[in-house]
Short mmCIF file of C-alpha atoms in Angstrom, two decimals:
data_model
loop_
_atom_site.label_atom_id
_atom_site.label_comp_id
_atom_site.label_asym_id
_atom_site.label_seq_id
_atom_site.Cartn_x
_atom_site.Cartn_y
_atom_site.Cartn_z
CA MET N 1 132.40 65.34 185.77
CA HIS N 2 134.04 67.73 182.94
CA ASN N 3 136.96 66.70 181.09
CA PHE N 4 139.61 68.98 181.11
CA ILE N 5 143.55 69.41 180.65
CA ILE N 6 145.32 68.97 183.93
CA MET N 7 146.87 72.71 184.33
CA ASN N 8 148.76 73.82 187.27
CA GLU N 9 148.46 77.17 186.89
CA MET N 10 146.70 80.01 184.55
CA LYS N 11 147.15 83.60 185.38
CA VAL N 12 144.15 86.03 185.57
CA SER N 13 146.21 88.49 184.25
CA ASP N 14 146.03 86.82 180.79
CA TYR N 15 142.32 87.57 180.57
CA PHE N 16 142.74 91.32 180.63
CA TYR N 17 142.14 94.08 178.20
CA GLU N 18 142.13 97.88 177.60
CA LEU N 19 138.71 99.33 178.00
CA PRO N 20 138.04 103.13 177.51
CA GLU N 21 135.28 104.06 179.78
CA GLU N 22 133.31 105.58 177.40
CA LEU N 23 132.81 102.31 175.93
CA ILE N 24 130.44 101.07 178.76
CA ALA N 25 127.10 101.41 178.06
CA GLN N 26 125.12 103.42 180.70
CA ASP N 27 121.64 103.45 178.91
CA PRO N 28 119.43 100.59 177.08
CA LEU N 29 119.07 101.29 173.94
CA GLU N 30 115.17 102.79 172.55
CA ASP N 31 114.94 99.26 170.52
CA ARG N 32 116.17 96.32 172.16
CA SER N 33 117.23 93.98 168.78
CA SER N 34 118.81 97.03 167.13
CA SER N 35 122.00 96.42 169.24
CA ARG N 36 124.82 95.68 167.25
CA LEU N 37 126.22 92.08 167.12
CA MET N 38 129.44 90.63 166.78
CA VAL N 39 129.34 87.13 165.24
CA LEU N 40 132.99 85.20 165.77
CA TYR N 41 133.35 82.05 164.62
CA LYS N 42 135.19 79.74 166.98
CA ASN N 43 136.58 77.39 164.37
CA THR N 44 138.61 80.25 162.28
CA GLY N 45 138.23 82.96 164.49
CA GLU N 46 136.54 84.90 161.67
CA ILE N 47 134.56 88.15 162.89
CA LYS N 48 131.90 89.57 161.02
CA HIS N 49 129.20 92.70 162.24
CA HIS N 50 125.80 92.57 162.27
CA ILE N 51 122.50 94.29 163.89
CA PHE N 52 121.29 91.87 166.70
CA LYS N 53 117.72 91.17 164.54
CA ASP N 54 119.94 89.22 162.30
CA ILE N 55 120.64 86.54 164.59
CA VAL N 56 117.06 85.03 162.96
CA ASP N 57 119.27 84.54 159.78
CA MET N 58 122.00 82.65 161.60
CA ILE N 59 119.81 80.48 163.57
CA ASN N 60 118.42 77.42 161.78
CA PRO N 61 115.09 75.52 161.94
CA GLY N 62 115.59 72.31 164.11
CA ASP N 63 117.81 74.61 166.29
CA CYS N 64 117.33 74.33 169.80
CA MET N 65 117.64 77.79 171.39
CA VAL N 66 118.03 77.87 175.55
CA ILE N 67 116.77 81.32 177.58
CA ASN N 68 116.94 81.97 181.13
CA ASP N 69 113.60 83.07 182.34
CA THR N 70 114.81 84.20 185.93
CA LYS N 71 113.51 87.64 186.82
CA VAL N 72 115.37 90.66 188.75
CA ILE N 73 113.86 91.82 192.04
CA PRO N 74 114.31 95.49 192.69
CA ALA N 75 116.80 94.19 195.42
CA ARG N 76 117.86 97.30 196.35
CA LEU N 77 116.81 99.06 199.56
CA PHE N 78 117.37 102.19 201.26
CA GLY N 79 116.56 102.26 205.12
CA VAL N 80 117.10 104.17 208.45
CA LYS N 81 118.25 102.80 211.53
CA GLU N 82 115.33 102.51 214.08
CA ASP N 83 117.30 104.09 217.13
CA THR N 84 119.97 106.63 215.37
CA GLY N 85 117.94 107.24 212.09
CA ALA N 86 121.58 106.90 210.33
CA THR N 87 121.01 105.71 206.64
CA ILE N 88 121.57 102.19 205.49
CA GLU N 89 121.61 100.51 202.03
CA LEU N 90 120.74 96.74 201.54
CA LEU N 91 120.93 94.61 198.89
CA LEU N 92 118.85 91.65 198.96
CA LEU N 93 120.96 88.48 197.63
CA LYS N 94 119.43 85.28 198.93
CA ARG N 95 116.04 84.11 200.11
CA ASN N 96 116.05 81.81 203.20
CA ALA N 97 113.01 80.36 205.01
CA ASP N 98 110.54 82.65 206.89
CA ASP N 99 111.07 86.00 205.17
CA VAL N 100 114.96 85.78 206.32
CA TRP N 101 117.25 87.06 203.56
CA GLU N 102 120.96 86.99 203.33
CA THR N 103 122.12 90.65 202.34
CA LEU N 104 124.82 92.89 201.79
CA VAL N 105 124.67 96.09 204.12
CA LYS N 106 126.49 99.47 203.60
CA PRO N 107 127.76 100.41 206.16
CA GLY N 108 128.48 97.36 207.90
CA LYS N 109 129.84 98.55 211.04
CA LYS N 110 126.26 100.56 211.74
CA ALA N 111 124.36 96.71 211.17
CA ARG N 112 125.66 94.62 213.97
CA VAL N 113 123.21 92.00 215.22
CA GLY N 114 120.07 93.07 216.73
CA ALA N 115 119.91 96.52 214.75
CA ARG N 116 116.67 97.46 213.21
CA ILE N 117 115.82 98.85 210.48
CA VAL N 118 113.10 100.96 208.82
CA PHE N 119 112.05 101.01 205.42
CA GLY N 120 109.28 103.40 203.68
CA GLU N 121 108.20 105.01 206.98
CA GLY N 122 107.65 101.70 208.32
CA ILE N 123 105.58 99.55 205.42
CA LEU N 124 108.56 97.11 206.08
CA LYS N 125 111.29 96.52 208.94
CA GLY N 126 113.83 94.51 209.44
CA GLU N 127 116.18 93.17 212.14
CA ILE N 128 119.52 91.97 211.77
CA ILE N 129 119.94 88.44 213.64
CA ASP N 130 123.36 87.11 212.63
CA VAL N 131 126.64 88.06 210.29
CA LEU N 132 128.24 85.70 208.24
CA GLU N 133 132.00 84.65 207.87
CA ASP N 134 131.88 86.88 204.47
CA GLY N 135 130.64 90.01 206.22
CA ASN N 136 127.01 89.96 204.47
CA ARG N 137 123.56 90.12 207.11
CA LEU N 138 120.64 87.92 207.71
CA ILE N 139 118.19 89.99 208.21
CA LYS N 140 114.58 88.85 209.23
CA PHE N 141 111.54 91.11 207.54
CA GLU N 142 108.58 92.21 209.12
CA TYR N 143 105.56 93.88 206.94
CA ASP N 144 101.65 93.28 206.21
CA GLY N 145 100.47 91.95 203.16
CA ILE N 146 102.73 90.24 200.14
CA PHE N 147 106.63 90.78 200.56
CA GLU N 148 106.70 91.06 196.46
CA GLU N 149 104.32 94.08 196.72
CA VAL N 150 105.91 95.56 199.38
CA LEU N 151 109.51 95.21 197.52
CA ASP N 152 108.13 96.58 194.36
CA GLN N 153 106.74 99.26 196.20
CA LEU N 154 110.26 100.30 197.81
CA GLY N 155 112.96 98.59 195.92
CA GLU N 156 115.27 99.59 193.08
CA MET N 157 116.33 97.77 190.43
CA PRO N 158 120.50 96.34 191.52
CA LEU N 159 121.89 98.21 188.44
CA PRO N 160 125.92 96.84 188.48
CA PRO N 161 128.28 99.26 189.98
CA TYR N 162 129.91 100.34 186.39
CA ILE N 163 126.62 101.86 185.45
CA THR N 164 126.31 105.00 187.36
CA HIS N 165 122.87 106.46 185.46
CA LYS N 166 119.35 105.86 186.97
CA LEU N 167 117.21 103.69 185.14
CA LYS N 168 113.89 105.36 184.06
CA ASP N 169 111.82 102.17 183.49
CA LYS N 170 112.41 99.34 185.46
CA ASN N 171 111.54 96.78 182.76
CA ARG N 172 114.64 97.56 180.41
CA TYR N 173 116.92 95.56 183.16
CA GLN N 174 114.36 92.83 182.40
CA THR N 175 114.31 90.25 179.67
CA VAL N 176 110.81 90.12 177.76
CA TYR N 177 110.42 86.17 179.24
CA ALA N 178 111.31 86.83 182.60
CA LYS N 179 109.07 85.17 184.84
CA HIS N 180 110.31 83.67 188.32
CA ASP N 181 111.35 86.38 190.74
CA GLY N 182 114.92 85.78 192.25
CA SER N 183 117.93 87.42 190.42
CA ALA N 184 120.04 90.18 191.95
CA ALA N 185 121.28 91.10 188.22
CA ALA N 186 119.49 90.48 184.80
CA PRO N 187 120.67 87.32 182.24
CA THR N 188 121.74 90.52 179.91
CA ALA N 189 122.14 88.49 176.88
CA GLY N 190 118.61 87.92 176.69
CA LEU N 191 118.17 92.04 176.78
CA HIS N 192 118.39 92.24 172.92
CA PHE N 193 115.15 90.00 172.33
CA THR N 194 111.63 91.33 171.59
CA ASN N 195 108.54 89.32 171.76
CA GLU N 196 108.49 89.76 167.52
CA LEU N 197 111.98 88.67 167.47
CA LEU N 198 111.03 85.27 169.48
CA LYS N 199 108.09 84.76 167.19
CA GLU N 200 109.97 85.04 164.06
CA LEU N 201 112.71 82.56 165.47
CA GLU N 202 109.39 79.94 166.58
CA ASP N 203 107.47 80.76 163.21
CA LYS N 204 110.94 79.74 161.48
CA GLY N 205 110.80 76.33 163.39
CA VAL N 206 113.58 76.90 165.99
CA LYS N 207 112.89 75.67 169.52
CA ILE N 208 113.16 77.72 172.45
CA VAL N 209 112.73 76.52 175.67
CA ARG N 210 113.50 77.97 178.98
CA VAL N 211 115.88 77.16 182.15
CA THR N 212 115.89 79.09 185.31
CA LEU N 213 119.00 80.19 187.16
CA HIS N 214 118.59 83.12 189.56
CA VAL N 215 121.85 85.47 188.93
CA GLY N 216 123.91 86.53 192.24
CA LEU N 217 126.01 89.14 192.54
CA GLY N 218 129.04 87.13 192.56
CA THR N 219 128.75 87.05 188.80
CA PHE N 220 130.40 90.86 189.61
CA ARG N 221 132.96 90.07 191.82
CA PRO N 222 136.34 90.46 190.79
CA VAL N 223 138.80 87.35 190.53
CA LYS N 224 141.06 88.42 193.58
CA VAL N 225 143.53 85.01 193.40
CA ASP N 226 146.42 85.31 190.76
CA ASN N 227 145.78 81.69 189.95
CA ILE N 228 142.33 81.08 188.04
CA LEU N 229 142.22 77.49 189.57
CA ASP N 230 142.23 79.06 193.10
CA HIS N 231 138.97 80.73 192.69
CA ASN N 232 135.85 80.28 194.65
CA MET N 233 132.91 80.07 192.22
CA HIS N 234 129.71 81.61 194.41
CA SER N 235 127.00 79.32 194.61
CA GLU N 236 123.11 80.35 192.14
CA TYR N 237 120.00 78.42 192.36
CA TYR N 238 118.94 76.53 189.15
CA VAL N 239 115.90 74.36 187.80
CA VAL N 240 115.57 72.86 184.48
CA SER N 241 112.18 71.00 183.57
CA LYS N 242 111.60 67.30 182.07
CA GLU N 243 110.38 69.13 178.68
CA THR N 244 113.29 71.56 178.42
CA ALA N 245 115.39 68.31 179.20
CA ASP N 246 113.83 66.22 176.52
CA THR N 247 113.37 68.70 173.85
CA ILE N 248 117.32 69.99 173.95
CA ASN N 249 118.18 65.84 173.90
CA GLU N 250 115.96 65.66 170.87
CA THR N 251 117.54 68.41 169.19
CA LYS N 252 120.77 66.88 169.93
CA LYS N 253 119.85 63.34 168.42
CA ASN N 254 118.34 65.25 165.17
CA GLY N 255 121.50 66.96 164.67
CA GLY N 256 120.06 70.11 165.67
CA ARG N 257 122.50 72.73 167.64
CA ILE N 258 121.95 73.90 171.17
CA ILE N 259 122.29 77.66 171.17
CA SER N 260 122.75 79.16 174.79
CA VAL N 261 121.40 82.62 175.29
CA GLY N 262 123.83 83.89 177.89
CA THR N 263 126.27 82.77 180.25
CA THR N 264 123.93 81.86 182.84
CA SER N 265 121.99 79.47 180.56
CA THR N 266 125.51 78.16 179.48
CA ARG N 267 126.40 77.21 183.16
CA THR N 268 122.95 75.80 183.85
CA LEU N 269 123.17 73.51 180.60
CA GLU N 270 126.66 72.66 181.64
CA THR N 271 125.57 71.76 185.45
CA VAL N 272 122.78 69.35 184.34
CA THR N 273 124.30 67.48 181.47
CA ASP N 274 126.16 64.25 181.55
CA ASP N 275 129.60 62.88 180.29
CA ASN N 276 127.56 61.46 177.34
CA GLY N 277 125.81 64.55 176.52
CA VAL N 278 122.80 63.69 177.95
CA VAL N 279 120.45 66.54 179.57
CA HIS N 280 118.55 65.78 182.50
CA GLU N 281 115.85 67.58 184.50
CA GLY N 282 116.51 68.78 188.45
CA SER N 283 116.86 71.98 190.30
CA GLY N 284 119.48 72.79 192.94
CA TRP N 285 122.57 75.06 193.22
CA THR N 286 125.52 75.25 191.09
CA GLN N 287 129.28 76.48 191.74
CA ILE N 288 130.24 75.45 188.08
CA PHE N 289 133.51 77.05 186.70
CA ILE N 290 134.04 77.13 183.04
CA TYR N 291 137.23 78.15 181.99
CA PRO N 292 139.85 77.29 179.23
CA GLY N 293 140.83 73.61 179.35
CA ILE N 294 137.23 72.39 180.12
CA GLU N 295 135.12 70.88 177.41
CA PHE N 296 131.33 71.72 176.93
CA LYS N 297 128.76 69.15 176.98
CA CYS N 298 125.92 70.58 176.02
CA ILE N 299 126.11 74.06 174.26
CA ASP N 300 127.22 74.20 170.45
CA ALA N 301 127.05 78.01 170.52
CA LEU N 302 126.31 81.53 172.60
CA ILE N 303 124.78 84.33 172.34
CA THR N 304 126.32 86.65 174.90
CA ASN N 305 127.40 90.54 175.68
CA PHE N 306 130.85 91.58 176.12
CA HIS N 307 132.50 90.80 179.52
CA LEU N 308 134.78 92.88 182.43
CA PRO N 309 138.02 92.36 182.21
CA GLU N 310 139.57 89.09 183.99
CA SER N 311 136.04 88.12 185.03
CA THR N 312 135.20 84.22 185.08
CA LEU N 313 132.82 85.16 182.42
CA LEU N 314 135.33 86.11 180.12
CA MET N 315 136.55 82.97 180.84
CA LEU N 316 133.59 81.14 179.87
CA VAL N 317 133.57 82.42 176.63
CA SER N 318 136.69 81.70 176.17
CA ALA N 319 136.67 78.09 176.98
CA LEU N 320 134.47 77.81 174.06
CA ALA N 321 135.83 80.32 171.21
CA GLY N 322 139.68 80.15 172.38
CA ARG N 323 141.33 83.06 174.40
CA GLU N 324 143.42 84.34 171.58
CA ASN N 325 139.99 84.41 169.50
CA ILE N 326 137.88 86.50 171.97
CA LEU N 327 141.05 88.77 173.07
CA ASN N 328 141.32 89.57 169.71
CA ALA N 329 137.56 90.09 169.16
CA TYR N 330 137.31 92.19 172.10
CA LYS N 331 140.18 94.33 170.58
CA VAL N 332 138.32 94.56 167.36
CA ALA N 333 135.07 95.66 169.18
CA VAL N 334 137.05 98.57 171.27
CA GLU N 335 138.28 99.54 167.60
CA GLU N 336 134.88 99.88 165.90
CA ARG N 337 133.13 101.31 169.01
CA TYR N 338 130.59 98.53 170.52
CA ARG N 339 128.97 99.21 173.43
CA PHE N 340 130.23 96.98 176.54
CA PHE N 341 128.58 95.17 179.44
CA SER N 342 124.87 95.12 180.60
CA PHE N 343 123.25 97.36 178.41
CA GLY N 344 126.14 96.75 175.75
CA ASP N 345 125.94 95.24 172.48
CA ALA N 346 126.10 91.45 171.58
CA MET N 347 128.13 88.59 170.46
CA PHE N 348 127.18 85.32 168.88
CA ILE N 349 129.65 82.65 169.12
CA THR N 350 129.20 79.92 166.98
CA ASP N 351 131.10 77.70 164.29
CA LYS N 352 131.54 78.61 160.60
CA ARG N 353 129.65 76.34 158.53
CA GLN N 354 127.15 76.43 155.78
CA ASN N 355 123.39 76.92 156.26
#
């Protein structure tokens, strides 16, 4: 278990900040690596402003950078009820066995058990077989061929609700290293990397290793309780290979830093690291919730985007850098007109030390 300071109550409202709506990025930049990069030194609170491609100068030979190679599936489907022709919107959340998926259905009242839905003029059909406690539906799909190919033909990228523009190129909501299908949302810190930038880091002597965490929509769910400690985290599936675990452990032993790309990589690493700081290979479901008071066992630094007010992700970065430092950095980001959220600018949280 994590070591943490015993607290009885932590208020969600302590993680609120004012964000002008026009600072929410609606479209990705033409060049991924030309986003702005705010560097926040967690031990001093000092802030510096850079361009994302400058990250190469801030990561040292012998450091290890951890990326999440999950791939977003085009999980939003539009169909019609077979009997009435009423329009139904579906969001695929989690794959169960035998073509059964847990889904979010709108409007829910038209999606009772036994309802049949047709997509793409019959290329894909589904029947609702169960309604879960939280209102999600289990749907069994019928189709010819390969499900992923059918989905690629019919599905849309499940962009977060705060992005209202239509995405022109599906690949811009994928990292360049996305490999394993399964996410309902992108690990957005990774969107800033290009293949050229990754090669520059490798040529410099930085080790780049992969983990997989399939990002669920719980990432965007607001915290609905006043006391953070009462919040129930959603669960997400992760995989960490022996090679990744060994490389991280070796890096730590040699005095290199572990630099996590994104909160998803962070949550994965902190799940598989024991109290002695040793990372273990494995796979499974994690519900880890990291908030101030919890100590990090694995990562030293974090590349991340700017997160929603009162979100679990804002609490995670506050655990690493300190709430006051984070809220001050966000205040500066608003003043300096940084771009926020999934398609927005980036932040590098690290210690101030001489290279």
